[in-house]
């Protein structure tokens, strides 16, 4: 018996759970975890089930679910639970989020395989190489942007990458790249969205005099800072913090939020429902 | 179709989920929510399922589960989701937890029916009667304690009470009463257990110089302050708080924690696993 | 010796603290607490000092500070520490913030004297009268709005009111009234400002798919939802909460945030610095 | 004008603040920040003042305070604000707290100079040397313990060390060493003290079924896990976490709590009041 994770998104209609249940019953699978949610806004149904069964029976389970009349317009995935999400990390000069991801990855905290770290600057090479990972510099200028994005996409395709993490990557992705990476590129924005979109959010936060600052991890979309939010958190501040001090305080919450979002994605816990996410 | 909540505790062995799934399948029930957990420490399996089915079919579901060979030593309950937990609140003189429960109950936040409020003092009569609820004073002295507990048990039996809330009730229940109310009496202890058991926990917290104080809601057992914890929370304090100020700060966290525990119990989300709880 | 609270706002220049220190030294006052802050954005200096001295010497302290050449464009106040802030609470139909304020006031948690509760509806009369306080209904229609605001201002003047609390009061104050009450009217907005300004913030939050919801207490200004923020807090939510459930969850954080802001104001801890607040 | 930090602990009696104020007035010092606290339990007075003055006048300030009749049994320190606390970090095999301290130090977040990292194992050498710091292995066995502690004390003396951080150092210090390092050795304990003292606190937490786990940073004393607490924090967990998962979750809170305590100590914000700390 091997552990598997099934994820299913489909139109919400009666009989889906029954279809999944009977598909698992027929191969005597043992359900370990199960979450489901019916979203009224999109009329979509979401399900994540962890189960044990003979590896030989997985295809039968998949077929039974996919061909059930109750399961319509489905996105269905069944994968071994120990399969790790192949990941590329994009970074510029700030290394706090990168370091956090590397440390958690090495500690076994994150079920990802880091294929490589890509940057438009040399700054983080030492850190990445200390962790024994390939570091690729792809400079980005207005003239080379298209080529740079093409090079990144080649890496994504070559390594069958399931996740691209923008760990304080200070370049705006083109609309085309956003579309290519839809649902598998996570950005960390250094504010509690939807407050303080755009540039210099900590300065905006200081000007507005908020008493908490935050960070938001979201899927990247062409609509800047408007992508579906996966995870957010905040930390208390006072009037006495300068914008510079807010930046320093914010580093803690940025890295915490980004790492949680990466883990959720890598464990197949995050589903897209329009501009929102379902996180099991 | 009517909504129902099923809760099941039984020995952990293969086939339980399959048994429940097929019992629901045969009456074309629609599963709305489902949580399960296998506890290695006790070798018990816990499950809570919310489903829609014809009310006429409920008994068939129950029978199918109860008689399944996979379901051994089971505690099984199926009830309409809109059935409200009949509740008695015990209180002494402090009224902050009581007020919070009454306000949430009246706002529709808590799925309970408050049968009555019982106190060993007159102090809270005005508040309880403002909310239109019966207020019963049962004084407790060493001589009358047995009779007082008998009177309470009669009320519990007469109203088929599913929950007794000790909302800062300053009397220790006898071992016998604890046994009678096992799993359906919730106490709020004004510390972050297991720290500061016993009397005057805020004074103990002040002496030890902790930087957070807390509260713990737990099922009442004969072993004082050792009952299974349902919910806990903390709040930050500084060196400058006197024990009296800690008491005032603590009121907030006490009432918040107790109300959450009461809601969890009333929604059938709490299961006993030895000295721990499973909270779905 | 009696305890006093001094608050001072003035232009930030050298010698202010020295001036205050020597003013207190000359009457042998004993400093109990002291906070100060120099705000670079406004070039203002803020100071709050708690001290013990003979009541007969207070005027001498005030004079010495006010006439010091270091203290320019000053707002200076010295008051007995046990003087309570005379307060009017405005409410409409939702009573959760009102109840929280009343309960804390009665518990001795809030150093305010509640002069009365004013509403544009009858709904909260029972609750207010249970607490033994005067309840005044001032209906508001487009035609009567000016008169209603006039009646409120008369009450404010007649009772020398230092704080008007909008405890989920569902009327927008006129620009004139906002100006009259500048720096002494606190509103609770049911979102984590600056996110979700305007109407139905919980519905906006649901639509945007945020993972935390919040509340903000701020001074009322003519610029709606843009007043200086005094206190904010958030609470974690999931995709599964409906807008209605967000409303219920939000009640907890609204009342907590509002009560903290009221206490801070009543203890003379809040200072205005442009569109921001300094909270000692 | 140069910025200085004064810290003062002395018997609590009238006139101390006046003495400090006039000492600063006479050299025209400008007070930037000021905190004070009178502790009733110990009858001690604590004060931390940040001020600007001519460096040449510092000794005059110190003398004036030290010789004031109001200042009795004083521990008085005046130091330049930009003087960094010389620090040794002790570590065994777990590197998460070490990494956090090194990263924050390199980011400029912590006002410390790390003199070196000492370990009883080789494991962390690569990490420490990546950060360009000296790494010293001092193995500890029952036979060599005294010599090992002697070697550490020599380093402390040679580098005039103001802080020794036990960043998950898995050796118990001898009573003698605890005394030598009193008030300048900080340990991180992986529980919310006073709960779960001793070994394997995460396993204890799992057994007791708590709903929050925590970490506590405290000064090291001969009385194990009983030293004065500087900082604590907690994180929410559920019944589903195994002890191993609690260990992983706990790493986050351990490093956060330890780093905050180190910063507070290095900024001279922490004072000892019996078995409690005052943290400004």
Coordinates of C-alpha atoms in Angstrom, one line a residue, chain D residues 26-276:
Chain D
X26 CA 23.5 70.7 33.9
X27 CA 25.3 69.5 30.8
X28 CA 22.4 70.5 28.5
X29 CA 21.8 66.9 27.5
X30 CA 18.8 66.2 25.3
X31 CA 16.6 63.3 26.4
X32 CA 15.5 61.1 23.5
X33 CA 13.8 58.2 25.2
X34 CA 13.1 57.5 28.8
X35 CA 11.6 54.6 30.6
X36 CA 11.3 53.9 34.3
X37 CA 9.6 51.4 36.6
X38 CA 9.2 51.0 40.4
X39 CA 9.0 47.4 41.4
X40 CA 6.9 46.9 44.5
X41 CA 8.0 43.3 45.0
X42 CA 11.7 44.1 45.2
X43 CA 11.5 47.7 46.2
X44 CA 13.9 48.5 43.3
X45 CA 13.8 51.3 40.8
X46 CA 14.8 50.8 37.2
X47 CA 15.5 53.4 34.6
X48 CA 16.8 53.5 31.0
X49 CA 17.4 56.9 29.4
X50 CA 18.7 57.6 25.9
X51 CA 20.2 61.1 25.6
X52 CA 22.5 63.2 23.5
X53 CA 25.3 65.2 25.0
X54 CA 29.0 66.0 24.5
X55 CA 31.1 63.0 25.0
X56 CA 33.3 65.0 27.3
X57 CA 30.4 65.6 29.7
X58 CA 29.5 61.9 30.2
X59 CA 31.7 61.4 33.2
X60 CA 30.2 64.5 34.9
X61 CA 26.7 63.0 34.4
X62 CA 27.7 59.7 35.8
X63 CA 29.4 61.3 38.8
X64 CA 26.4 63.5 39.5
X65 CA 24.0 60.6 39.5
X66 CA 26.3 58.2 41.4
X67 CA 26.9 60.7 44.2
X68 CA 23.3 61.8 44.6
X69 CA 21.9 61.0 48.0
X70 CA 18.7 59.8 46.4
X71 CA 20.6 57.1 44.5
X72 CA 21.4 54.2 46.9
X73 CA 22.8 50.7 46.1
X74 CA 23.0 51.6 42.5
X75 CA 24.1 49.7 39.4
X76 CA 24.7 52.5 37.0
X77 CA 26.0 52.3 33.4
X78 CA 26.4 55.0 30.7
X79 CA 27.6 53.9 27.3
X80 CA 27.7 55.2 23.8
X81 CA 24.5 54.1 22.0
X82 CA 26.5 52.7 19.1
X83 CA 28.7 50.4 21.2
X84 CA 27.8 46.9 20.2
X85 CA 27.5 44.0 22.7
X86 CA 30.3 41.5 22.3
X87 CA 28.7 38.1 22.0
X88 CA 29.6 34.4 22.0
X89 CA 27.1 31.9 20.7
X90 CA 27.0 28.4 22.0
X91 CA 25.4 25.7 19.8
X92 CA 25.3 21.9 19.5
X93 CA 23.8 20.3 16.4
X94 CA 20.5 22.1 15.8
X95 CA 21.3 25.1 13.7
X96 CA 18.0 27.0 13.3
X97 CA 18.5 29.5 16.1
X98 CA 22.2 30.0 15.1
X99 CA 21.2 30.7 11.5
X100 CA 18.6 33.2 12.6
X101 CA 21.1 35.1 14.8
X102 CA 23.7 35.1 12.1
X103 CA 21.3 36.3 9.4
X104 CA 20.0 39.1 11.6
X105 CA 23.4 40.1 12.7
X106 CA 24.6 40.3 9.0
X107 CA 21.4 42.2 8.1
X108 CA 22.2 44.8 10.7
X109 CA 19.2 43.8 12.7
X110 CA 21.1 43.0 15.9
X111 CA 23.5 45.5 17.6
X112 CA 26.0 42.8 18.5
X113 CA 29.5 41.9 17.5
X114 CA 29.8 38.1 17.3
X115 CA 33.2 37.3 18.8
X116 CA 32.8 33.6 17.9
X117 CA 30.6 30.5 17.9
X118 CA 31.5 27.7 20.2
X119 CA 30.1 24.2 19.9
X120 CA 30.6 20.7 21.4
X121 CA 30.2 19.3 17.9
X122 CA 31.6 20.0 14.4
X123 CA 28.2 20.1 12.6
X124 CA 27.7 23.9 12.3
X125 CA 31.2 24.7 11.1
X126 CA 30.3 25.2 7.5
X127 CA 27.5 27.6 8.3
X128 CA 29.6 29.7 10.7
X129 CA 32.5 29.9 8.4
X130 CA 30.2 30.9 5.5
X131 CA 29.3 33.9 7.6
X132 CA 33.1 34.6 8.1
X133 CA 33.1 34.0 11.8
X134 CA 35.5 31.9 14.0
X135 CA 34.1 28.5 15.0
X136 CA 35.6 26.8 18.0
X137 CA 34.9 23.2 18.9
X138 CA 35.2 22.5 22.6
X139 CA 34.1 18.9 23.2
X140 CA 32.4 18.2 26.5
X141 CA 32.6 14.9 28.3
X142 CA 32.1 14.3 32.1
X143 CA 35.9 14.3 32.4
X144 CA 36.6 17.4 30.3
X145 CA 33.6 19.5 31.4
X146 CA 35.5 21.6 33.9
X147 CA 38.3 22.3 31.4
X148 CA 35.8 23.0 28.7
X149 CA 34.0 25.6 30.8
X150 CA 37.4 27.1 31.8
X151 CA 38.2 27.5 28.1
X152 CA 34.9 29.2 27.5
X153 CA 35.4 31.6 30.4
X154 CA 38.8 32.5 29.1
X155 CA 37.2 33.5 25.8
X156 CA 34.6 35.5 27.6
X157 CA 37.3 37.4 29.6
X158 CA 39.7 37.8 26.7
X159 CA 37.0 39.4 24.5
X160 CA 35.2 41.3 27.2
X161 CA 32.0 39.5 26.3
X162 CA 28.7 41.0 27.4
X163 CA 26.5 38.2 26.2
X164 CA 26.6 34.4 25.9
X165 CA 23.7 33.0 23.9
X166 CA 22.8 29.3 24.3
X167 CA 21.2 28.8 20.9
X168 CA 20.0 25.2 21.6
X169 CA 23.2 24.3 23.4
X170 CA 22.6 20.8 24.7
X171 CA 24.9 20.9 27.8
X172 CA 23.9 21.9 31.3
X173 CA 26.2 24.6 32.6
X174 CA 27.8 24.0 36.0
X175 CA 26.6 26.1 38.9
X176 CA 29.9 27.9 39.0
X177 CA 29.7 28.9 35.3
X178 CA 26.1 30.0 35.8
X179 CA 27.2 32.3 38.6
X180 CA 30.1 33.7 36.5
X181 CA 27.7 34.5 33.6
X182 CA 24.8 35.7 35.8
X183 CA 22.8 38.2 33.9
X184 CA 24.7 37.8 30.6
X185 CA 23.8 34.3 29.5
X186 CA 20.6 33.8 27.6
X187 CA 19.1 30.3 27.0
X188 CA 16.2 29.4 24.7
X189 CA 13.9 26.8 26.3
X190 CA 11.6 25.0 23.9
X191 CA 8.4 25.3 25.9
X192 CA 6.1 27.9 27.3
X193 CA 7.6 28.0 30.8
X194 CA 6.7 27.2 33.5
X195 CA 5.0 24.4 31.6
X196 CA 7.0 21.4 30.4
X197 CA 10.3 22.0 32.2
X198 CA 13.1 19.5 31.6
X199 CA 13.7 17.2 28.7
X200 CA 11.6 16.6 25.6
X201 CA 9.1 19.4 26.2
X202 CA 7.4 18.9 22.8
X203 CA 6.6 15.3 23.8
X204 CA 5.3 16.5 27.1
X205 CA 3.1 19.0 25.2
X206 CA 1.8 16.4 22.9
X207 CA 0.9 14.1 25.9
X208 CA -0.9 16.9 27.7
X209 CA -2.8 17.8 24.6
X210 CA -2.2 21.6 24.7
X211 CA -3.5 23.7 21.9
X212 CA -0.6 26.1 21.8
X213 CA 3.2 25.4 22.0
X214 CA 5.8 28.0 22.9
X215 CA 9.3 29.0 23.6
X216 CA 10.9 31.0 26.4
X217 CA 14.2 32.9 26.4
X218 CA 15.6 33.4 29.9
X219 CA 18.7 34.2 31.7
X220 CA 20.6 31.2 32.8
X221 CA 20.7 30.3 36.5
X222 CA 21.9 27.3 38.4
X223 CA 18.2 26.5 38.9
X224 CA 17.5 24.8 35.6
X225 CA 14.6 26.3 33.5
X226 CA 13.8 28.7 36.4
X227 CA 15.9 31.7 35.3
X228 CA 14.2 35.1 34.8
X229 CA 12.2 35.0 31.6
X230 CA 13.0 37.7 29.0
X231 CA 10.6 36.8 26.2
X232 CA 8.1 34.2 25.3
X233 CA 5.8 33.4 22.4
X234 CA 3.4 30.7 21.3
X235 CA 2.0 29.2 18.1
X236 CA -1.3 27.3 17.6
X237 CA -1.2 23.6 17.0
X238 CA -3.8 20.9 16.7
X239 CA -4.4 17.3 17.9
X240 CA -3.0 16.1 14.6
X241 CA 0.6 17.2 15.2
X242 CA 3.0 14.4 16.2
X243 CA 5.7 15.2 18.6
X244 CA 8.1 15.3 15.6
X245 CA 5.9 17.9 13.9
X246 CA 5.7 19.9 17.1
X247 CA 9.5 20.0 17.0
X248 CA 9.5 21.4 13.5
X249 CA 6.8 24.0 14.3
X250 CA 8.6 24.9 17.4
X251 CA 11.8 25.8 15.6
X252 CA 10.1 28.9 14.2
X253 CA 9.0 30.2 17.6
X254 CA 12.3 29.3 19.3
X255 CA 14.3 31.4 16.9
X256 CA 11.9 34.3 16.9
X257 CA 11.9 34.4 20.7
X258 CA 15.6 34.0 21.1
X259 CA 16.4 36.8 18.6
X260 CA 14.1 39.2 20.3
X261 CA 15.6 38.5 23.7
X262 CA 19.1 39.0 22.3
X263 CA 18.2 42.3 20.8
X264 CA 16.6 43.5 24.0
X265 CA 19.7 42.5 26.0
X266 CA 22.0 44.1 23.4
X267 CA 20.0 47.4 23.5
X268 CA 20.3 47.4 27.4
X269 CA 16.5 47.0 27.7
X270 CA 16.5 44.1 30.2
X271 CA 16.9 44.5 34.0
X272 CA 16.8 41.8 36.7
X273 CA 14.3 42.1 39.5
X274 CA 14.7 39.0 41.5
X275 CA 13.4 36.1 39.4
X276 CA 11.6 38.4 37.0

